[in-house]
Each structure stands twice: as structure tokens, then as C-alpha cells.
PDB file of C-alpha atoms and ligand atoms in Angstrom:
ATOM      1  CA  MET A   1      90.153  65.388  82.338  1.00 91.00           C
ATOM      2  CA  LEU A   2      86.882  66.545  80.870  1.00 93.00           C
ATOM      3  CA  VAL A   3      86.885  70.225  79.930  1.00 97.00           C
ATOM      4  CA  GLN A   4      83.550  71.835  79.081  1.00 98.00           C
ATOM      5  CA  LYS A   5      83.590  74.632  76.544  1.00 98.00           C
ATOM      6  CA  TYR A   6      81.184  77.578  76.760  1.00 98.00           C
ATOM      7  CA  THR A   7      80.915  80.954  75.062  1.00 98.00           C
ATOM      8  CA  LEU A   8      80.849  84.405  76.583  1.00 98.00           C
ATOM      9  CA  LEU A   9      78.488  86.772  74.698  1.00 98.00           C
ATOM     10  CA  PRO A  10      77.512  84.165  72.078  1.00 98.00           C
ATOM     11  CA  GLY A  11      76.269  85.511  68.769  1.00 98.00           C
ATOM     12  CA  THR A  12      77.948  88.902  69.210  1.00 98.00           C
ATOM     13  CA  SER A  13      81.159  90.333  67.796  1.00 97.00           C
ATOM     14  CA  TYR A  14      82.667  89.934  71.290  1.00 98.00           C
ATOM     15  CA  ALA A  15      81.934  86.179  71.477  1.00 98.00           C
ATOM     16  CA  THR A  16      84.816  84.327  73.126  1.00 98.00           C
ATOM     17  CA  PRO A  17      85.169  80.812  74.510  1.00 98.00           C
ATOM     18  CA  TYR A  18      85.744  79.867  78.118  1.00 98.00           C
ATOM     19  CA  TYR A  19      86.447  76.498  79.670  1.00 98.00           C
ATOM     20  CA  VAL A  20      85.453  74.747  82.879  1.00 98.00           C
ATOM     21  CA  ALA A  21      87.189  71.715  84.337  1.00 98.00           C
ATOM     22  CA  GLN A  22      85.740  70.076  87.406  1.00 97.00           C
ATOM     23  CA  SER A  23      87.334  67.533  89.699  1.00 97.00           C
ATOM     24  CA  ALA A  24      85.242  64.648  91.060  1.00 95.00           C
ATOM     25  CA  ARG A  25      86.184  65.922  94.533  1.00 96.00           C
ATOM     26  CA  PRO A  26      84.448  69.111  95.643  1.00 96.00           C
ATOM     27  CA  GLY A  27      86.717  72.031  96.482  1.00 97.00           C
ATOM     28  CA  PRO A  28      87.444  75.657  95.763  1.00 97.00           C
ATOM     29  CA  THR A  29      86.947  77.330  92.402  1.00 98.00           C
ATOM     30  CA  ALA A  30      89.800  79.181  90.732  1.00 98.00           C
ATOM     31  CA  MET A  31      89.281  81.471  87.755  1.00 98.00           C
ATOM     32  CA  ILE A  32      91.997  82.452  85.297  1.00 98.00           C
ATOM     33  CA  VAL A  33      91.469  85.199  82.748  1.00 98.00           C
ATOM     34  CA  ALA A  34      93.822  86.463  80.033  1.00 98.00           C
ATOM     35  CA  GLY A  35      93.521  88.813  77.097  1.00 98.00           C
ATOM     36  CA  ILE A  36      91.687  91.648  78.823  1.00 98.00           C
ATOM     37  CA  HIS A  37      94.375  93.511  76.860  1.00 98.00           C
ATOM     38  CA  GLY A  38      94.569  92.096  73.334  1.00 98.00           C
ATOM     39  CA  ASN A  39      98.273  92.705  72.758  1.00 98.00           C
ATOM     40  CA  GLU A  40      99.503  90.708  75.767  1.00 98.00           C
ATOM     41  CA  THR A  41     100.120  87.587  73.721  1.00 98.00           C
ATOM     42  CA  GLY A  42     102.339  85.684  76.167  1.00 98.00           C
ATOM     43  CA  SER A  43      99.620  85.546  78.808  1.00 98.00           C
ATOM     44  CA  ILE A  44      96.968  84.610  76.219  1.00 98.00           C
ATOM     45  CA  GLN A  45      99.153  81.776  74.916  1.00 98.00           C
ATOM     46  CA  ALA A  46      99.748  80.553  78.486  1.00 98.00           C
ATOM     47  CA  ALA A  47      96.016  80.444  79.249  1.00 98.00           C
ATOM     48  CA  ARG A  48      95.321  78.574  76.000  1.00 98.00           C
ATOM     49  CA  ARG A  49      98.048  76.088  76.807  1.00 98.00           C
ATOM     50  CA  LEU A  50      96.622  75.520  80.293  1.00 98.00           C
ATOM     51  CA  VAL A  51      93.296  74.552  78.696  1.00 98.00           C
ATOM     52  CA  ARG A  52      95.101  72.025  76.471  1.00 98.00           C
ATOM     53  CA  MET A  53      97.074  70.704  79.449  1.00 98.00           C
ATOM     54  CA  LEU A  54      93.799  69.977  81.256  1.00 98.00           C
ATOM     55  CA  GLY A  55      92.554  68.082  78.197  1.00 97.00           C
ATOM     56  CA  THR A  56      95.665  65.899  78.059  1.00 97.00           C
ATOM     57  CA  ASP A  57      95.902  65.418  81.840  1.00 96.00           C
ATOM     58  CA  GLU A  58      99.250  67.172  81.918  1.00 97.00           C
ATOM     59  CA  LEU A  59      97.389  69.360  84.394  1.00 97.00           C
ATOM     60  CA  ARG A  60      95.022  67.471  86.692  1.00 96.00           C
ATOM     61  CA  LEU A  61      92.735  68.910  89.317  1.00 98.00           C
ATOM     62  CA  HIS A  62      92.845  67.083  92.620  1.00 97.00           C
ATOM     63  CA  THR A  63      89.845  68.974  93.996  1.00 97.00           C
ATOM     64  CA  GLY A  64      87.572  71.808  92.973  1.00 98.00           C
ATOM     65  CA  ARG A  65      86.935  73.571  89.733  1.00 98.00           C
ATOM     66  CA  LEU A  66      88.941  75.668  87.301  1.00 98.00           C
ATOM     67  CA  VAL A  67      87.417  78.255  84.965  1.00 98.00           C
ATOM     68  CA  ILE A  68      89.661  79.669  82.203  1.00 98.00           C
ATOM     69  CA  VAL A  69      88.855  82.555  79.859  1.00 98.00           C
ATOM     70  CA  PRO A  70      91.954  82.608  77.611  1.00 98.00           C
ATOM     71  CA  THR A  71      91.204  85.546  75.298  1.00 98.00           C
ATOM     72  CA  VAL A  72      88.730  87.941  76.873  1.00 98.00           C
ATOM     73  CA  HIS A  73      89.004  90.664  74.228  1.00 98.00           C
ATOM     74  CA  ARG A  74      89.256  88.713  70.964  1.00 98.00           C
ATOM     75  CA  ARG A  75      88.593  91.758  68.787  1.00 97.00           C
ATOM     76  CA  ALA A  76      91.582  93.551  70.319  1.00 98.00           C
ATOM     77  CA  TYR A  77      93.640  90.357  70.137  1.00 98.00           C
ATOM     78  CA  ARG A  78      92.992  89.987  66.393  1.00 97.00           C
ATOM     79  CA  GLN A  79      94.520  93.437  65.901  1.00 97.00           C
ATOM     80  CA  ARG A  80      97.152  92.911  68.619  1.00 97.00           C
ATOM     81  CA  ILE A  81      96.069  96.098  70.352  1.00 98.00           C
ATOM     82  CA  ARG A  82      95.424  96.840  74.020  1.00 97.00           C
ATOM     83  CA  GLY A  83      91.780  97.723  73.237  1.00 97.00           C
ATOM     84  CA  VAL A  84      89.813 100.954  73.282  1.00 95.00           C
ATOM     85  CA  PRO A  85      88.479 101.799  75.787  1.00 96.00           C
ATOM     86  CA  ASP A  86      90.878 100.055  78.188  1.00 98.00           C
ATOM     87  CA  LEU A  87      88.693  97.140  79.329  1.00 98.00           C
ATOM     88  CA  ASN A  88      90.581  97.004  82.604  1.00 98.00           C
ATOM     89  CA  ARG A  89      89.052 100.324  83.686  1.00 98.00           C
ATOM     90  CA  THR A  90      85.447  99.319  82.972  1.00 98.00           C
ATOM     91  CA  PHE A  91      84.744  96.760  85.727  1.00 98.00           C
ATOM     92  CA  PRO A  92      82.362  97.722  88.537  1.00 98.00           C
ATOM     93  CA  ARG A  93      84.014  99.748  91.294  1.00 97.00           C
ATOM     94  CA  LYS A  94      81.652  98.648  94.040  1.00 95.00           C
ATOM     95  CA  ALA A  95      78.808  96.223  94.656  1.00 94.00           C
ATOM     96  CA  GLY A  96      75.622  97.218  92.818  1.00 93.00           C
ATOM     97  CA  GLN A  97      77.498  99.128  90.117  1.00 95.00           C
ATOM     98  CA  THR A  98      77.394  97.782  86.572  1.00 94.00           C
ATOM     99  CA  ALA A  99      80.379  97.373  84.280  1.00 97.00           C
ATOM    100  CA  LYS A 100      80.848 100.003  81.569  1.00 97.00           C
ATOM    101  CA  HIS A 101      81.506  97.598  78.693  1.00 98.00           C
ATOM    102  CA  PRO A 102      79.553  94.523  77.460  1.00 97.00           C
ATOM    103  CA  LEU A 103      82.663  92.331  77.748  1.00 98.00           C
ATOM    104  CA  SER A 104      83.589  93.307  81.273  1.00 98.00           C
ATOM    105  CA  ALA A 105      79.904  92.982  82.224  1.00 98.00           C
ATOM    106  CA  ALA A 106      79.699  89.444  80.786  1.00 98.00           C
ATOM    107  CA  LEU A 107      83.019  88.424  82.305  1.00 98.00           C
ATOM    108  CA  PHE A 108      82.088  89.761  85.706  1.00 98.00           C
ATOM    109  CA  ASP A 109      78.656  88.073  85.592  1.00 97.00           C
ATOM    110  CA  THR A 110      80.436  84.813  84.838  1.00 98.00           C
ATOM    111  CA  ALA A 111      82.810  85.320  87.747  1.00 98.00           C
ATOM    112  CA  ARG A 112      79.871  86.110  89.997  1.00 97.00           C
ATOM    113  CA  ARG A 113      78.167  82.874  88.905  1.00 98.00           C
ATOM    114  CA  TYR A 114      81.183  80.661  89.612  1.00 98.00           C
ATOM    115  CA  ARG A 115      82.116  82.449  92.870  1.00 97.00           C
ATOM    116  CA  PRO A 116      85.848  81.842  92.585  1.00 98.00           C
ATOM    117  CA  SER A 117      87.853  81.896  95.802  1.00 97.00           C
ATOM    118  CA  TRP A 118      90.949  82.552  93.656  1.00 98.00           C
ATOM    119  CA  TYR A 119      91.006  84.892  90.674  1.00 98.00           C
ATOM    120  CA  LEU A 120      94.128  85.292  88.531  1.00 98.00           C
ATOM    121  CA  ASP A 121      94.293  87.959  85.835  1.00 98.00           C
ATOM    122  CA  LEU A 122      97.158  87.342  83.394  1.00 98.00           C
ATOM    123  CA  HIS A 123      98.842  90.377  81.810  1.00 98.00           C
ATOM    124  CA  GLU A 124     102.142  91.594  80.387  1.00 98.00           C
ATOM    125  CA  ALA A 125     103.974  94.846  81.019  1.00 98.00           C
ATOM    126  CA  ASN A 126     107.025  96.932  80.210  1.00 97.00           C
ATOM    127  CA  GLY A 127     110.380  96.598  81.890  1.00 98.00           C
ATOM    128  CA  LEU A 128     111.822  94.335  84.544  1.00 98.00           C
ATOM    129  CA  SER A 129     110.795  95.123  88.126  1.00 98.00           C
ATOM    130  CA  GLN A 130     114.121  93.878  89.476  1.00 98.00           C
ATOM    131  CA  GLN A 131     115.891  96.662  87.601  1.00 97.00           C
ATOM    132  CA  ASN A 132     113.360  99.446  87.999  1.00 97.00           C
ATOM    133  CA  SER A 133     110.868  99.691  90.859  1.00 95.00           C
ATOM    134  CA  LYS A 134     108.519 101.840  88.743  1.00 96.00           C
ATOM    135  CA  VAL A 135     107.775  99.221  86.075  1.00 98.00           C
ATOM    136  CA  LEU A 136     105.429  96.237  86.253  1.00 98.00           C
ATOM    137  CA  GLY A 137     107.188  93.639  84.081  1.00 98.00           C
ATOM    138  CA  GLN A 138     107.838  90.482  86.171  1.00 98.00           C
ATOM    139  CA  THR A 139     105.523  91.347  89.063  1.00 98.00           C
ATOM    140  CA  LEU A 140     102.579  89.896  90.902  1.00 98.00           C
ATOM    141  CA  ILE A 141     100.109  92.594  91.871  1.00 98.00           C
ATOM    142  CA  THR A 142      97.465  92.429  94.517  1.00 97.00           C
ATOM    143  CA  ASP A 143      95.423  94.936  96.450  1.00 92.00           C
ATOM    144  CA  PRO A 144      96.798  96.302  99.748  1.00 92.00           C
ATOM    145  CA  GLY A 145      95.476  94.170 102.620  1.00 90.00           C
ATOM    146  CA  SER A 146      94.385  91.425 100.223  1.00 91.00           C
ATOM    147  CA  ARG A 147      94.119  87.883 101.574  1.00 92.00           C
ATOM    148  CA  SER A 148      96.315  86.746  98.699  1.00 95.00           C
ATOM    149  CA  VAL A 149      99.428  88.642  99.839  1.00 96.00           C
ATOM    150  CA  SER A 150     101.008  85.735 101.715  1.00 96.00           C
ATOM    151  CA  ALA A 151     100.401  83.270  98.855  1.00 97.00           C
ATOM    152  CA  ALA A 152     101.794  85.788  96.360  1.00 98.00           C
ATOM    153  CA  ARG A 153     104.942  86.254  98.466  1.00 98.00           C
ATOM    154  CA  LYS A 154     105.432  82.504  98.772  1.00 98.00           C
ATOM    155  CA  ILE A 155     105.002  81.992  95.030  1.00 98.00           C
ATOM    156  CA  ILE A 156     107.449  84.771  94.186  1.00 98.00           C
ATOM    157  CA  LYS A 157     110.005  83.142  96.477  1.00 98.00           C
ATOM    158  CA  GLY A 158     109.477  79.757  94.815  1.00 98.00           C
ATOM    159  CA  VAL A 159     109.629  81.063  91.239  1.00 98.00           C
ATOM    160  CA  ASN A 160     112.642  83.260  91.929  1.00 98.00           C
ATOM    161  CA  ARG A 161     114.564  80.259  93.238  1.00 98.00           C
ATOM    162  CA  THR A 162     114.270  78.707  89.749  1.00 97.00           C
ATOM    163  CA  ILE A 163     115.384  81.867  87.879  1.00 97.00           C
ATOM    164  CA  ARG A 164     119.025  81.925  86.852  1.00 95.00           C
ATOM    165  CA  ALA A 165     118.972  85.375  85.245  1.00 96.00           C
ATOM    166  CA  LYS A 166     118.328  87.361  88.443  1.00 97.00           C
ATOM    167  CA  SER A 167     117.206  90.431  86.461  1.00 98.00           C
ATOM    168  CA  GLN A 168     114.082  88.397  85.601  1.00 98.00           C
ATOM    169  CA  SER A 169     113.103  87.895  89.259  1.00 98.00           C
ATOM    170  CA  PHE A 170     109.508  88.623  90.220  1.00 98.00           C
ATOM    171  CA  ASN A 171     108.544  91.247  92.796  1.00 98.00           C
ATOM    172  CA  LEU A 172     105.299  91.967  94.618  1.00 98.00           C
ATOM    173  CA  ARG A 173     103.346  95.166  94.038  1.00 98.00           C
ATOM    174  CA  LEU A 174     100.464  96.275  96.250  1.00 97.00           C
ATOM    175  CA  HIS A 175      98.086  98.484  94.359  1.00 94.00           C
ATOM    176  CA  GLU A 176      94.369  99.123  94.253  1.00 95.00           C
ATOM    177  CA  LEU A 177      93.086  99.840  90.745  1.00 96.00           C
ATOM    178  CA  PRO A 178      89.372 100.735  90.709  1.00 97.00           C
ATOM    179  CA  GLY A 179      87.759  99.598  87.463  1.00 98.00           C
ATOM    180  CA  SER A 180      90.175  96.704  87.023  1.00 98.00           C
ATOM    181  CA  SER A 181      89.041  93.107  87.065  1.00 98.00           C
ATOM    182  CA  ARG A 182      91.413  92.321  89.936  1.00 97.00           C
ATOM    183  CA  THR A 183      90.101  95.009  92.253  1.00 97.00           C
ATOM    184  CA  ALA A 184      86.470  94.241  91.268  1.00 97.00           C
ATOM    185  CA  ALA A 185      86.880  90.526  92.021  1.00 97.00           C
ATOM    186  CA  ALA A 186      88.538  91.355  95.351  1.00 96.00           C
ATOM    187  CA  ARG A 187      86.146  94.099  96.478  1.00 95.00           C
ATOM    188  CA  ILE A 188      82.858  92.708  95.213  1.00 96.00           C
ATOM    189  CA  LEU A 189      83.361  88.932  95.093  1.00 96.00           C
ATOM    190  CA  GLY A 190      85.760  88.692  98.030  1.00 96.00           C
ATOM    191  CA  ALA A 191      88.101  86.513  95.953  1.00 97.00           C
ATOM    192  CA  ARG A 192      91.812  86.180  96.523  1.00 97.00           C
ATOM    193  CA  THR A 193      92.945  88.058  93.446  1.00 97.00           C
ATOM    194  CA  VAL A 194      96.330  88.459  91.818  1.00 98.00           C
ATOM    195  CA  THR A 195      97.466  90.044  88.553  1.00 98.00           C
ATOM    196  CA  VAL A 196     100.400  88.258  86.919  1.00 98.00           C
ATOM    197  CA  GLU A 197     102.595  90.540  84.788  1.00 98.00           C
ATOM    198  CA  THR A 198     105.403  89.079  82.702  1.00 98.00           C
ATOM    199  CA  GLY A 199     107.950  91.422  81.098  1.00 98.00           C
ATOM    200  CA  TRP A 200     107.465  92.106  77.401  1.00 96.00           C
ATOM    201  CA  SER A 201     111.198  92.464  76.804  1.00 96.00           C
ATOM    202  CA  LEU A 202     111.696  88.728  77.412  1.00 98.00           C
ATOM    203  CA  PRO A 203     111.399  86.111  74.638  1.00 98.00           C
ATOM    204  CA  PHE A 204     107.851  84.915  73.968  1.00 98.00           C
ATOM    205  CA  SER A 205     108.442  81.319  75.086  1.00 98.00           C
ATOM    206  CA  THR A 206     110.081  82.504  78.330  1.00 98.00           C
ATOM    207  CA  ARG A 207     107.085  84.699  79.157  1.00 98.00           C
ATOM    208  CA  VAL A 208     104.643  81.861  78.455  1.00 98.00           C
ATOM    209  CA  GLN A 209     106.699  79.537  80.683  1.00 98.00           C
ATOM    210  CA  TYR A 210     106.710  82.054  83.561  1.00 98.00           C
ATOM    211  CA  GLN A 211     102.958  82.547  83.279  1.00 98.00           C
ATOM    212  CA  ILE A 212     102.281  78.811  83.362  1.00 98.00           C
ATOM    213  CA  ASP A 213     104.698  78.268  86.230  1.00 98.00           C
ATOM    214  CA  VAL A 214     103.103  81.014  88.342  1.00 98.00           C
ATOM    215  CA  VAL A 215      99.570  79.756  87.633  1.00 98.00           C
ATOM    216  CA  ARG A 216     100.496  76.165  88.520  1.00 98.00           C
ATOM    217  CA  ARG A 217     101.980  77.318  91.810  1.00 98.00           C
ATOM    218  CA  PHE A 218      98.774  79.220  92.639  1.00 98.00           C
ATOM    219  CA  LEU A 219      96.658  76.168  91.822  1.00 98.00           C
ATOM    220  CA  GLY A 220      98.806  74.156  94.230  1.00 97.00           C
ATOM    221  CA  GLU A 221      98.509  76.869  96.868  1.00 96.00           C
ATOM    222  CA  ALA A 222      94.722  76.949  96.380  1.00 96.00           C
ATOM    223  CA  GLY A 223      94.569  73.175  96.887  1.00 96.00           C
ATOM    224  CA  LEU A 224      93.287  72.407  93.374  1.00 97.00           C
ATOM    225  CA  THR A 225      96.364  70.421  92.371  1.00 97.00           C
ATOM    226  CA  LYS A 226      98.818  68.194  94.176  1.00 90.00           C
ATOM    227  CA  SER A 227     102.472  68.814  93.504  1.00 67.00           C
TER     228      SER A 227
HETATM  229 ZN1  LIG B 301      97.434  94.216  80.624  1.00 64.26          ZN
END
């Protein structure tokens, strides 16, 4: 399907592409962002691959619109660093507040323009949540009381059924993180927001596969794709 390419902060050192695919049938908008942390390469690769899959019709939207920002912080990505300051603490904490970084400001303005009903923020983290309840690797995170809790639970159940190495199972975490893109999109835009965290200890291709699988399940849940 047709994928339109745009640029966030064009002409600046933060310039980064984003992509919009639109179905002929009206429906909800989903937004997927990756690379808020530049060293989380599995999630960045997954988002880039999703863009290519739209272009080749391997991923087709049945209704609605999908916005993908695959590498939010390209400067940090080039150096494979998390980024300083941590971009995921610079998003507005409440309506009327402005973001504390040009990138988070531009990203949040874009989200505000597209009014996504679903917002997925792709990340990677240490450890395996199935082995240690304190770590975030292999988790879906959403805010307590979020409208996305039931979808997140359903998706975890579905993904875990396909996982043979049970130590790699996903678990749900409920956590409010003021300044993060997830909590900003939930609090200010009212979107159903979820952070996807794959575990860094797993092989690269496995992490990319998990990210893509989780995203595809959310798109089905949101009604954008037909399974
Ligand atoms: Zn991260």
C-alpha cells in the first residue's frame, strides 16, 4: 500500500523520517514510535521493517491509518547511546505543558495532529521479566487504569502461547512514568498507550521478531488489520 514519507524537524540535526499509511476505509489511527532511546536497536529495526512490510503489502491496513516513527533520536542511534538527556523524561507531564526537548516537542506535536487512539512506544530493556519481577525485559507496560490494560493482557496471552522458551514469556507491568511518551500520550491525548520492552539478552533477530509480533497483534486488536 502507499506509504507517505515525511520528516520530523526537517533541516535540523534532529531531522528524522516518519511514515503514514492510510487505508481507503476510514478507521482509527495507530501510532508506533521507536528509537526514543538510540541504543535500543531491536525495536528500531522492527519499526523500520514494519514500514517496509507496508510498502510490500506484507502488512495491509484493513481500516484506518498507521503512523510510524522508526528512529526518533537518530543522533543517539548513530552513536548507539541511550541519549542525553533521557528523551523519555522530557515529554509534557500535563496538558498545556511544553516538552523539554525539541525532539520530544516535535514528536508530541505530530502525535497531537494525528490524534492516535492507539500509541505504541517500542523499547528494549535488561533482564527477563519471567525470571525477575524487578526487570523490564519482555514486558508490556501501561499506566495503571489505562484503557489498554485488557488488550495488553490478551496480547501477552497470545504471544506467550507461541513461546517455547518459557523464560522469554512476556508479563504486564502497570506503571505511570511522568515525562515519558507513553504517559504523555495517555494523559494528554487520551490514547490507549503501551510500551513494548524486549529483553536485550536475547539474540537480535529474536527481539525484532517479538516486537513485530506484538505490534501486529495490537494492530489486529485496534481493528486496523484483519488476521
Ligand atoms: Zn528505552
